[in-house]
PDB file of C-alpha atoms in Angstrom:
ATOM      1  CA  LEU A 222      90.633 118.327  98.127  1.00  0.00           C
ATOM      2  CA  ALA A 223      90.407 116.956 101.672  1.00  0.00           C
ATOM      3  CA  PRO A 224      91.529 113.412 100.691  1.00  0.00           C
ATOM      4  CA  LEU A 225      94.704 114.815  99.142  1.00  0.00           C
ATOM      5  CA  GLN A 226      95.469 116.778 102.298  1.00  0.00           C
ATOM      6  CA  GLN A 227      94.751 113.726 104.426  1.00  0.00           C
ATOM      7  CA  PHE A 228      96.942 111.619 102.151  1.00  0.00           C
ATOM      8  CA  SER A 229      99.738 114.196 102.380  1.00  0.00           C
ATOM      9  CA  ARG A 230      99.610 113.981 106.160  1.00  0.00           C
ATOM     10  CA  MET A 231      99.810 110.206 106.118  1.00  0.00           C
ATOM     11  CA  ASN A 232     103.231 110.122 104.484  1.00  0.00           C
ATOM     12  CA  SER A 233     106.066 111.552 106.490  1.00  0.00           C
ATOM     13  CA  SER A 234     109.439 110.779 104.905  1.00  0.00           C
ATOM     14  CA  SER A 235     111.536 113.776 103.837  1.00  0.00           C
ATOM     15  CA  GLN A 236     111.022 113.229 100.102  1.00  0.00           C
ATOM     16  CA  THR A 237     107.283 113.200 100.787  1.00  0.00           C
ATOM     17  CA  ASN A 238     107.455 116.424 102.790  1.00  0.00           C
ATOM     18  CA  ASN A 239     108.982 118.162  99.786  1.00  0.00           C
ATOM     19  CA  LEU A 240     106.259 116.868  97.554  1.00  0.00           C
ATOM     20  CA  LYS A 241     103.635 117.654 100.195  1.00  0.00           C
ATOM     21  CA  ASP A 242     104.693 121.321 100.410  1.00  0.00           C
ATOM     22  CA  ILE A 243     104.590 121.764  96.650  1.00  0.00           C
ATOM     23  CA  LEU A 244     101.238 120.013  96.440  1.00  0.00           C
ATOM     24  CA  GLN A 245      99.815 121.981  99.353  1.00  0.00           C
ATOM     25  CA  ASN A 246     100.844 125.337  97.850  1.00  0.00           C
ATOM     26  CA  LYS A 247      99.344 124.388  94.514  1.00  0.00           C
ATOM     27  CA  ILE A 248      96.151 123.165  96.165  1.00  0.00           C
ATOM     28  CA  ASP A 249      95.875 126.444  98.096  1.00  0.00           C
ATOM     29  CA  ASP A 250      96.325 128.420  94.853  1.00  0.00           C
ATOM     30  CA  LEU A 251      93.673 126.346  93.121  1.00  0.00           C
ATOM     31  CA  GLU A 252      91.247 126.742  96.005  1.00  0.00           C
ATOM     32  CA  LYS A 253      91.653 130.521  95.857  1.00  0.00           C
ATOM     33  CA  GLN A 254      91.094 130.554  92.100  1.00  0.00           C
ATOM     34  CA  VAL A 255      88.043 128.337  92.314  1.00  0.00           C
ATOM     35  CA  LEU A 256      86.594 130.441  95.158  1.00  0.00           C
ATOM     36  CA  SER A 257      87.121 133.699  93.294  1.00  0.00           C
ATOM     37  CA  ARG A 258      85.472 132.174  90.246  1.00  0.00           C
ATOM     38  CA  VAL A 259      82.488 131.011  92.303  1.00  0.00           C
ATOM     39  CA  ASN A 260      82.189 134.461  93.904  1.00  0.00           C
ATOM     40  CA  SER A 261      82.273 136.196  90.527  1.00  0.00           C
ATOM     41  CA  LEU A 262      79.632 133.818  89.184  1.00  0.00           C
ATOM     42  CA  GLU A 263      77.419 134.453  92.191  1.00  0.00           C
ATOM     43  CA  GLU A 264      77.707 138.193  91.698  1.00  0.00           C
ATOM     44  CA  GLY A 265      76.723 137.709  88.056  1.00  0.00           C
ATOM     45  CA  LYS A 266      79.830 139.559  86.871  1.00  0.00           C
ATOM     46  CA  PHE A 267      80.919 136.993  84.328  1.00  0.00           C
ATOM     47  CA  ASN A 268      80.640 137.462  80.636  1.00  0.00           C
ATOM     48  CA  PRO A 269      81.497 134.465  78.381  1.00  0.00           C
ATOM     49  CA  LYS A 270      84.921 135.885  77.445  1.00  0.00           C
ATOM     50  CA  ASN A 271      85.949 136.235  81.104  1.00  0.00           C
ATOM     51  CA  GLU A 272      84.649 132.829  81.959  1.00  0.00           C
ATOM     52  CA  SER A 273      86.620 130.973  79.301  1.00  0.00           C
ATOM     53  CA  GLU A 274      89.726 132.975  80.233  1.00  0.00           C
ATOM     54  CA  GLU A 275      89.274 132.035  83.901  1.00  0.00           C
ATOM     55  CA  ARG A 276      88.675 128.384  83.040  1.00  0.00           C
ATOM     56  CA  GLY A 277      91.815 128.433  80.900  1.00  0.00           C
ATOM     57  CA  LYS A 278      93.812 129.728  83.867  1.00  0.00           C
ATOM     58  CA  ILE A 279      92.532 127.019  86.195  1.00  0.00           C
ATOM     59  CA  GLU A 280      93.154 124.291  83.642  1.00  0.00           C
ATOM     60  CA  SER A 281      96.708 125.424  82.971  1.00  0.00           C
ATOM     61  CA  THR A 282      97.393 125.554  86.728  1.00  0.00           C
ATOM     62  CA  LEU A 283      96.110 121.999  87.039  1.00  0.00           C
ATOM     63  CA  THR A 284      98.238 120.892  84.105  1.00  0.00           C
ATOM     64  CA  SER A 285     101.365 122.411  85.616  1.00  0.00           C
ATOM     65  CA  LEU A 286     100.527 120.765  88.964  1.00  0.00           C
ATOM     66  CA  HIS A 287     100.313 117.358  87.276  1.00  0.00           C
ATOM     67  CA  GLN A 288     103.530 118.067  85.398  1.00  0.00           C
ATOM     68  CA  ARG A 289     105.397 118.950  88.591  1.00  0.00           C
ATOM     69  CA  ILE A 290     104.113 115.867  90.395  1.00  0.00           C
ATOM     70  CA  SER A 291     105.163 113.580  87.545  1.00  0.00           C
ATOM     71  CA  ASP A 292     108.596 115.266  87.390  1.00  0.00           C
ATOM     72  CA  LEU A 293     109.054 114.660  91.113  1.00  0.00           C
ATOM     73  CA  GLU A 294     107.913 111.051  90.815  1.00  0.00           C
ATOM     74  CA  LYS A 295     110.149 110.516  87.806  1.00  0.00           C
ATOM     75  CA  GLY A 296     113.104 111.797  89.835  1.00  0.00           C
ATOM     76  CA  GLN A 297     112.314 109.252  92.542  1.00  0.00           C
ATOM     77  CA  LYS A 298     111.745 106.447  90.068  1.00  0.00           C
ATOM     78  CA  ASP A 299     114.913 106.989  88.064  1.00  0.00           C
ATOM     79  CA  ASN A 300     116.995 106.315  91.149  1.00  0.00           C
ATOM     80  CA  ARG A 301     115.287 103.170  92.337  1.00  0.00           C
ATOM     81  CA  PRO A 302     115.487  99.517  91.340  1.00  0.00           C
ATOM     82  CA  PRO A 303     112.315  98.173  89.688  1.00  0.00           C
ATOM     83  CA  ASP A 304     111.167  96.253  92.774  1.00  0.00           C
ATOM     84  CA  ARG A 305     111.749  98.895  95.463  1.00  0.00           C
ATOM     85  CA  PHE A 306     108.319 100.437  95.567  1.00  0.00           C
ATOM     86  CA  GLN A 307     105.106 100.146  97.522  1.00  0.00           C
ATOM     87  CA  LEU A 308     101.494 100.841  96.622  1.00  0.00           C
ATOM     88  CA  THR A 309      99.531 103.160  98.894  1.00  0.00           C
ATOM     89  CA  PHE A 310      95.733 103.049  99.193  1.00  0.00           C
ATOM     90  CA  PRO A 311      94.998 105.957 101.556  1.00  0.00           C
ATOM     91  CA  LEU A 312      91.191 105.839 101.531  1.00  0.00           C
ATOM     92  CA  ARG A 313      88.371 103.307 101.483  1.00  0.00           C
ATOM     93  CA  THR A 314      86.947 103.765  97.984  1.00  0.00           C
ATOM     94  CA  ASN A 315      85.475 101.665  95.188  1.00  0.00           C
ATOM     95  CA  TYR A 316      87.827 103.164  92.599  1.00  0.00           C
ATOM     96  CA  MET A 317      91.433 103.002  93.866  1.00  0.00           C
ATOM     97  CA  TYR A 318      93.182  99.832  92.768  1.00  0.00           C
ATOM     98  CA  ALA A 319      96.175  98.375  90.995  1.00  0.00           C
ATOM     99  CA  LYS A 320      96.063  95.757  88.273  1.00  0.00           C
ATOM    100  CA  VAL A 321      98.755  93.176  87.588  1.00  0.00           C
ATOM    101  CA  LYS A 322      99.394  93.122  83.840  1.00  0.00           C
ATOM    102  CA  LYS A 323      99.872  89.348  83.701  1.00  0.00           C
ATOM    103  CA  SER A 324      97.248  86.742  84.502  1.00  0.00           C
ATOM    104  CA  LEU A 325      97.915  83.525  86.414  1.00  0.00           C
ATOM    105  CA  PRO A 326      98.487  80.182  84.670  1.00  0.00           C
ATOM    106  CA  GLU A 327      96.623  77.040  85.720  1.00  0.00           C
ATOM    107  CA  MET A 328      98.156  76.166  89.102  1.00  0.00           C
ATOM    108  CA  TYR A 329      98.033  72.988  91.179  1.00  0.00           C
ATOM    109  CA  ALA A 330      99.919  74.699  94.002  1.00  0.00           C
ATOM    110  CA  PHE A 331     100.859  78.271  94.854  1.00  0.00           C
ATOM    111  CA  SER A 332     102.638  80.505  97.325  1.00  0.00           C
ATOM    112  CA  VAL A 333     101.649  84.148  97.560  1.00  0.00           C
ATOM    113  CA  CYS A 334     103.723  86.523  99.707  1.00  0.00           C
ATOM    114  CA  MET A 335     103.746  90.265 100.364  1.00  0.00           C
ATOM    115  CA  TRP A 336     104.649  93.038 102.757  1.00  0.00           C
ATOM    116  CA  MET A 337     101.689  94.991 104.092  1.00  0.00           C
ATOM    117  CA  LYS A 338     100.949  97.733 106.555  1.00  0.00           C
ATOM    118  CA  SER A 339      97.513  98.861 107.721  1.00  0.00           C
ATOM    119  CA  ASN A 340      95.655 100.069 110.757  1.00  0.00           C
ATOM    120  CA  ALA A 341      92.258 100.207 109.073  1.00  0.00           C
ATOM    121  CA  SER A 342      89.264  99.002 111.042  1.00  0.00           C
ATOM    122  CA  PRO A 343      86.998  97.204 110.949  1.00  0.00           C
ATOM    123  CA  GLY A 344      89.109  95.014 108.676  1.00  0.00           C
ATOM    124  CA  MET A 345      91.858  96.162 106.314  1.00  0.00           C
ATOM    125  CA  GLY A 346      89.921  95.027 103.232  1.00  0.00           C
ATOM    126  CA  THR A 347      91.205  93.072 100.237  1.00  0.00           C
ATOM    127  CA  PRO A 348      94.967  93.075  99.554  1.00  0.00           C
ATOM    128  CA  PHE A 349      94.365  91.113  96.340  1.00  0.00           C
ATOM    129  CA  SER A 350      91.670  89.332  94.366  1.00  0.00           C
ATOM    130  CA  TYR A 351      91.882  87.066  91.337  1.00  0.00           C
ATOM    131  CA  ALA A 352      88.715  86.523  89.284  1.00  0.00           C
ATOM    132  CA  VAL A 353      88.229  84.222  86.309  1.00  0.00           C
ATOM    133  CA  PRO A 354      85.314  84.013  83.870  1.00  0.00           C
ATOM    134  CA  GLY A 355      82.391  82.490  85.790  1.00  0.00           C
ATOM    135  CA  GLN A 356      84.085  82.717  89.218  1.00  0.00           C
ATOM    136  CA  ALA A 357      84.780  86.137  90.785  1.00  0.00           C
ATOM    137  CA  ASN A 358      86.329  84.536  93.902  1.00  0.00           C
ATOM    138  CA  GLU A 359      88.862  82.193  92.330  1.00  0.00           C
ATOM    139  CA  LEU A 360      91.650  83.348  94.694  1.00  0.00           C
ATOM    140  CA  VAL A 361      91.097  86.165  97.203  1.00  0.00           C
ATOM    141  CA  LEU A 362      92.743  87.431 100.389  1.00  0.00           C
ATOM    142  CA  ILE A 363      90.294  89.502 102.446  1.00  0.00           C
ATOM    143  CA  GLU A 364      89.701  90.862 105.938  1.00  0.00           C
ATOM    144  CA  TRP A 365      86.348  92.604 106.172  1.00  0.00           C
ATOM    145  CA  GLY A 366      84.011  93.582 108.967  1.00  0.00           C
ATOM    146  CA  ASN A 367      85.111  91.988 112.220  1.00  0.00           C
ATOM    147  CA  ASN A 368      86.080  88.701 110.576  1.00  0.00           C
ATOM    148  CA  PRO A 369      89.636  87.369 110.706  1.00  0.00           C
ATOM    149  CA  MET A 370      91.630  87.476 107.490  1.00  0.00           C
ATOM    150  CA  GLU A 371      90.462  84.774 105.062  1.00  0.00           C
ATOM    151  CA  ILE A 372      91.755  83.142 101.926  1.00  0.00           C
ATOM    152  CA  LEU A 373      89.131  82.131  99.360  1.00  0.00           C
ATOM    153  CA  ILE A 374      89.782  79.566  96.639  1.00  0.00           C
ATOM    154  CA  ASN A 375      86.921  78.906  94.221  1.00  0.00           C
ATOM    155  CA  ASP A 376      84.623  80.491  96.859  1.00  0.00           C
ATOM    156  CA  LYS A 377      85.756  78.041  99.597  1.00  0.00           C
ATOM    157  CA  VAL A 378      87.111  79.760 102.721  1.00  0.00           C
ATOM    158  CA  ALA A 379      89.886  79.224 105.270  1.00  0.00           C
ATOM    159  CA  LYS A 380      90.330  81.589 108.219  1.00  0.00           C
ATOM    160  CA  LEU A 381      93.926  82.747 108.656  1.00  0.00           C
ATOM    161  CA  PRO A 382      95.566  83.432 112.041  1.00  0.00           C
ATOM    162  CA  PHE A 383      97.053  86.805 111.068  1.00  0.00           C
ATOM    163  CA  VAL A 384      97.170  89.807 113.382  1.00  0.00           C
ATOM    164  CA  ILE A 385      98.400  92.650 111.222  1.00  0.00           C
ATOM    165  CA  ASN A 386      96.364  95.841 111.404  1.00  0.00           C
ATOM    166  CA  ASP A 387      98.605  97.570 113.958  1.00  0.00           C
ATOM    167  CA  GLY A 388      99.992 100.155 111.533  1.00  0.00           C
ATOM    168  CA  LYS A 389     103.328  98.299 111.258  1.00  0.00           C
ATOM    169  CA  TRP A 390     104.901  96.509 108.294  1.00  0.00           C
ATOM    170  CA  HIS A 391     104.342  92.733 108.287  1.00  0.00           C
ATOM    171  CA  HIS A 392     105.439  90.041 105.880  1.00  0.00           C
ATOM    172  CA  ILE A 393     102.794  87.424 105.133  1.00  0.00           C
ATOM    173  CA  CYS A 394     102.767  84.265 102.999  1.00  0.00           C
ATOM    174  CA  VAL A 395     100.069  81.732 102.198  1.00  0.00           C
ATOM    175  CA  THR A 396     100.917  78.423 100.504  1.00  0.00           C
ATOM    176  CA  TRP A 397      98.440  75.884  99.131  1.00  0.00           C
ATOM    177  CA  THR A 398      98.418  72.630  97.179  1.00  0.00           C
ATOM    178  CA  THR A 399      95.423  71.187  95.382  1.00  0.00           C
ATOM    179  CA  ARG A 400      96.159  67.716  96.795  1.00  0.00           C
ATOM    180  CA  ASP A 401      93.885  67.528  99.888  1.00  0.00           C
ATOM    181  CA  GLY A 402      93.636  71.345  99.787  1.00  0.00           C
ATOM    182  CA  VAL A 403      96.492  71.719 102.283  1.00  0.00           C
ATOM    183  CA  TRP A 404      97.375  75.323 103.229  1.00  0.00           C
ATOM    184  CA  GLU A 405      99.935  77.052 105.444  1.00  0.00           C
ATOM    185  CA  ALA A 406     100.047  80.639 106.714  1.00  0.00           C
ATOM    186  CA  TYR A 407     103.207  82.527 107.683  1.00  0.00           C
ATOM    187  CA  GLN A 408     103.502  85.899 109.398  1.00  0.00           C
ATOM    188  CA  ASP A 409     106.877  87.658 109.684  1.00  0.00           C
ATOM    189  CA  GLY A 410     108.729  84.515 108.629  1.00  0.00           C
ATOM    190  CA  THR A 411     107.083  82.120 111.119  1.00  0.00           C
ATOM    191  CA  GLN A 412     104.332  79.609 110.382  1.00  0.00           C
ATOM    192  CA  THR A 413     101.259  80.625 112.365  1.00  0.00           C
ATOM    193  CA  GLY A 414      98.677  78.178 111.031  1.00  0.00           C
ATOM    194  CA  SER A 415      97.805  75.407 108.609  1.00  0.00           C
ATOM    195  CA  GLY A 416      94.847  73.323 107.515  1.00  0.00           C
ATOM    196  CA  GLU A 417      93.431  71.108 104.784  1.00  0.00           C
ATOM    197  CA  ASN A 418      90.343  70.550 102.661  1.00  0.00           C
ATOM    198  CA  LEU A 419      90.486  74.037 101.173  1.00  0.00           C
ATOM    199  CA  ALA A 420      89.115  73.549  97.630  1.00  0.00           C
ATOM    200  CA  PRO A 421      90.843  70.151  97.336  1.00  0.00           C
ATOM    201  CA  TYR A 422      91.580  68.962  93.783  1.00  0.00           C
ATOM    202  CA  HIS A 423      90.516  72.294  92.254  1.00  0.00           C
ATOM    203  CA  PRO A 424      93.329  73.768  90.123  1.00  0.00           C
ATOM    204  CA  ILE A 425      93.532  77.585  90.092  1.00  0.00           C
ATOM    205  CA  LYS A 426      92.120  78.562  86.712  1.00  0.00           C
ATOM    206  CA  PRO A 427      94.060  80.610  84.143  1.00  0.00           C
ATOM    207  CA  GLN A 428      93.029  83.661  82.081  1.00  0.00           C
ATOM    208  CA  GLY A 429      91.699  85.756  84.938  1.00  0.00           C
ATOM    209  CA  VAL A 430      92.198  89.289  86.245  1.00  0.00           C
ATOM    210  CA  LEU A 431      94.486  89.947  89.217  1.00  0.00           C
ATOM    211  CA  VAL A 432      93.681  93.134  91.159  1.00  0.00           C
ATOM    212  CA  LEU A 433      95.437  94.618  94.207  1.00  0.00           C
ATOM    213  CA  GLY A 434      93.389  96.645  96.667  1.00  0.00           C
ATOM    214  CA  GLN A 435      89.820  95.665  95.705  1.00  0.00           C
ATOM    215  CA  GLU A 436      87.502  92.662  95.789  1.00  0.00           C
ATOM    216  CA  GLN A 437      86.014  91.803  92.383  1.00  0.00           C
ATOM    217  CA  ASP A 438      82.335  90.881  92.055  1.00  0.00           C
ATOM    218  CA  THR A 439      82.628  90.741  88.290  1.00  0.00           C
ATOM    219  CA  LEU A 440      85.684  90.062  86.145  1.00  0.00           C
ATOM    220  CA  GLY A 441      87.918  93.125  86.657  1.00  0.00           C
ATOM    221  CA  GLY A 442      85.250  95.198  88.438  1.00  0.00           C
ATOM    222  CA  GLY A 443      82.202  95.317  90.686  1.00  0.00           C
ATOM    223  CA  PHE A 444      84.262  96.881  93.495  1.00  0.00           C
ATOM    224  CA  ASP A 445      82.656  97.596  96.869  1.00  0.00           C
ATOM    225  CA  ALA A 446      84.226 100.283  99.085  1.00  0.00           C
ATOM    226  CA  THR A 447      83.478  98.304 102.269  1.00  0.00           C
ATOM    227  CA  GLN A 448      85.857  95.576 101.031  1.00  0.00           C
ATOM    228  CA  ALA A 449      88.606  97.884  99.727  1.00  0.00           C
ATOM    229  CA  PHE A 450      92.128  97.602 101.108  1.00  0.00           C
ATOM    230  CA  VAL A 451      93.311 100.603 103.103  1.00  0.00           C
ATOM    231  CA  GLY A 452      97.035 100.743 103.774  1.00  0.00           C
ATOM    232  CA  GLU A 453     100.303  99.983 102.024  1.00  0.00           C
ATOM    233  CA  LEU A 454     101.381  96.952 100.045  1.00  0.00           C
ATOM    234  CA  ALA A 455     104.732  95.848  98.600  1.00  0.00           C
ATOM    235  CA  HIS A 456     106.640  92.865  97.217  1.00  0.00           C
ATOM    236  CA  PHE A 457     103.548  90.941  96.103  1.00  0.00           C
ATOM    237  CA  ASN A 458     105.002  87.763  94.577  1.00  0.00           C
ATOM    238  CA  VAL A 459     103.371  84.537  93.359  1.00  0.00           C
ATOM    239  CA  TRP A 460     104.940  81.098  92.801  1.00  0.00           C
ATOM    240  CA  ASP A 461     103.333  77.997  91.282  1.00  0.00           C
ATOM    241  CA  ARG A 462     104.685  75.781  94.070  1.00  0.00           C
ATOM    242  CA  LYS A 463     104.769  75.590  97.828  1.00  0.00           C
ATOM    243  CA  LEU A 464     107.702  77.529  99.304  1.00  0.00           C
ATOM    244  CA  SER A 465     109.668  75.878 102.116  1.00  0.00           C
ATOM    245  CA  PRO A 466     109.725  77.433 105.615  1.00  0.00           C
ATOM    246  CA  GLY A 467     113.351  78.450 104.955  1.00  0.00           C
ATOM    247  CA  GLU A 468     112.422  80.242 101.718  1.00  0.00           C
ATOM    248  CA  VAL A 469     109.629  82.115 103.488  1.00  0.00           C
ATOM    249  CA  TYR A 470     111.994  83.103 106.310  1.00  0.00           C
ATOM    250  CA  SER A 471     114.514  84.418 103.743  1.00  0.00           C
ATOM    251  CA  LEU A 472     111.811  86.621 102.229  1.00  0.00           C
ATOM    252  CA  ALA A 473     110.678  87.986 105.601  1.00  0.00           C
ATOM    253  CA  THR A 474     114.248  88.829 106.633  1.00  0.00           C
ATOM    254  CA  CYS A 475     115.322  90.189 103.216  1.00  0.00           C
ATOM    255  CA  SER A 476     118.064  87.601 102.961  1.00  0.00           C
ATOM    256  CA  THR A 477     120.182  87.658  99.814  1.00  0.00           C
ATOM    257  CA  ARG A 478     118.774  84.166  99.206  1.00  0.00           C
ATOM    258  CA  ALA A 479     115.228  85.554  98.891  1.00  0.00           C
ATOM    259  CA  LEU A 480     113.515  84.639  95.627  1.00  0.00           C
ATOM    260  CA  SER A 481     111.192  86.529  93.307  1.00  0.00           C
ATOM    261  CA  GLY A 482     107.896  84.985  92.267  1.00  0.00           C
ATOM    262  CA  ASN A 483     108.271  82.767  89.195  1.00  0.00           C
ATOM    263  CA  VAL A 484     104.633  83.458  88.213  1.00  0.00           C
ATOM    264  CA  ILE A 485     104.269  87.090  89.316  1.00  0.00           C
ATOM    265  CA  ALA A 486     107.363  89.088  90.303  1.00  0.00           C
ATOM    266  CA  TRP A 487     107.083  92.492  91.975  1.00  0.00           C
ATOM    267  CA  ALA A 488     108.233  95.133  89.473  1.00  0.00           C
ATOM    268  CA  GLU A 489     106.872  98.547  88.555  1.00  0.00           C
ATOM    269  CA  ALA A 490     106.522  97.623  84.896  1.00  0.00           C
ATOM    270  CA  ASN A 491     104.146  94.770  85.835  1.00  0.00           C
ATOM    271  CA  ILE A 492     101.592  96.937  87.622  1.00  0.00           C
ATOM    272  CA  ASP A 493      99.165  99.658  86.507  1.00  0.00           C
ATOM    273  CA  ILE A 494      97.548 101.901  89.115  1.00  0.00           C
ATOM    274  CA  TYR A 495      94.122 103.549  88.964  1.00  0.00           C
ATOM    275  CA  GLY A 496      91.921 105.982  90.843  1.00  0.00           C
ATOM    276  CA  GLY A 497      94.528 107.781  92.946  1.00  0.00           C
ATOM    277  CA  ALA A 498      96.422 104.813  94.387  1.00  0.00           C
ATOM    278  CA  THR A 499     100.097 105.826  94.386  1.00  0.00           C
ATOM    279  CA  LYS A 500     103.594 104.355  94.215  1.00  0.00           C
ATOM    280  CA  TRP A 501     106.265 105.366  96.726  1.00  0.00           C
ATOM    281  CA  THR A 502     109.801 104.149  97.259  1.00  0.00           C
ATOM    282  CA  PHE A 503     110.017 101.172  99.647  1.00  0.00           C
ATOM    283  CA  GLU A 504     113.016  99.437 101.206  1.00  0.00           C
ATOM    284  CA  ALA A 505     111.686  96.249 102.757  1.00  0.00           C
ATOM    285  CA  CYS A 506     113.754  95.490 105.843  1.00  0.00           C
ATOM    286  CA  ARG A 507     115.218  98.962 106.234  1.00  0.00           C
ATOM    287  CA  GLN A 508     111.804 100.517 106.459  1.00  0.00           C
ATOM    288  CA  LEU A 509     110.336  98.368 109.185  1.00  0.00           C
ATOM    289  CA  ASN A 510     108.224 100.804 111.181  1.00  0.00           C
TER     290      ASN A 510
END
């Protein structure tokens, strides 16, 4: 139960406080029930009829807890546009992740942009990974151990000049073209680095699995907790071309001219979450820190 309590503490908006109080009360009730059941078992008081009755009680409490949480979430969701949400990965695990329902097409260029917030150390982990049959590291963004953040394409690596794990929201973009393997990195709307010879003349392969929050060692799995993303992620968008500096700036400043990804667009219907990762409401530029 500790992770839930820790997670509750990490979110502090008023809607979350409501939810937190309800959750906390329910958790306290459940703890009491479980403890009394353990005590009775230890004292050898239980007969099979009592035990199944007690289990029934606990299960129905859990069911009503889940029901209340989903009602609360539904209330939040009904009022929000399909792109105004963030994913939260509160703990370093090998089981919390989100999966993008679509795969990527073959791409000779791309831009990938997102909002992220983390203060995890050492390293915030893997915001996203794309694996294809025969190559688990087809396209990966990762910051692990004391290394800088890196982008991997077909297992080739470029170090990115990002400084983001200060617990504040940052907008980041990476663009790349297969011709000469030229890449550019943008943080908060400004280009902070560039380079070439990153997997030159290797098109990004189609038919893979795109995961947010974990690094894949096998297609769609093989997660390792030490490489898991810890923090919050939003507006993950992918284009099959290189965005211009002006387009990136529009995204980072939430300009009305900002585009959605033409390959992957950020929308709740496009993303499934697993293992306790959660969705919360997110307003990009209004919510900055």
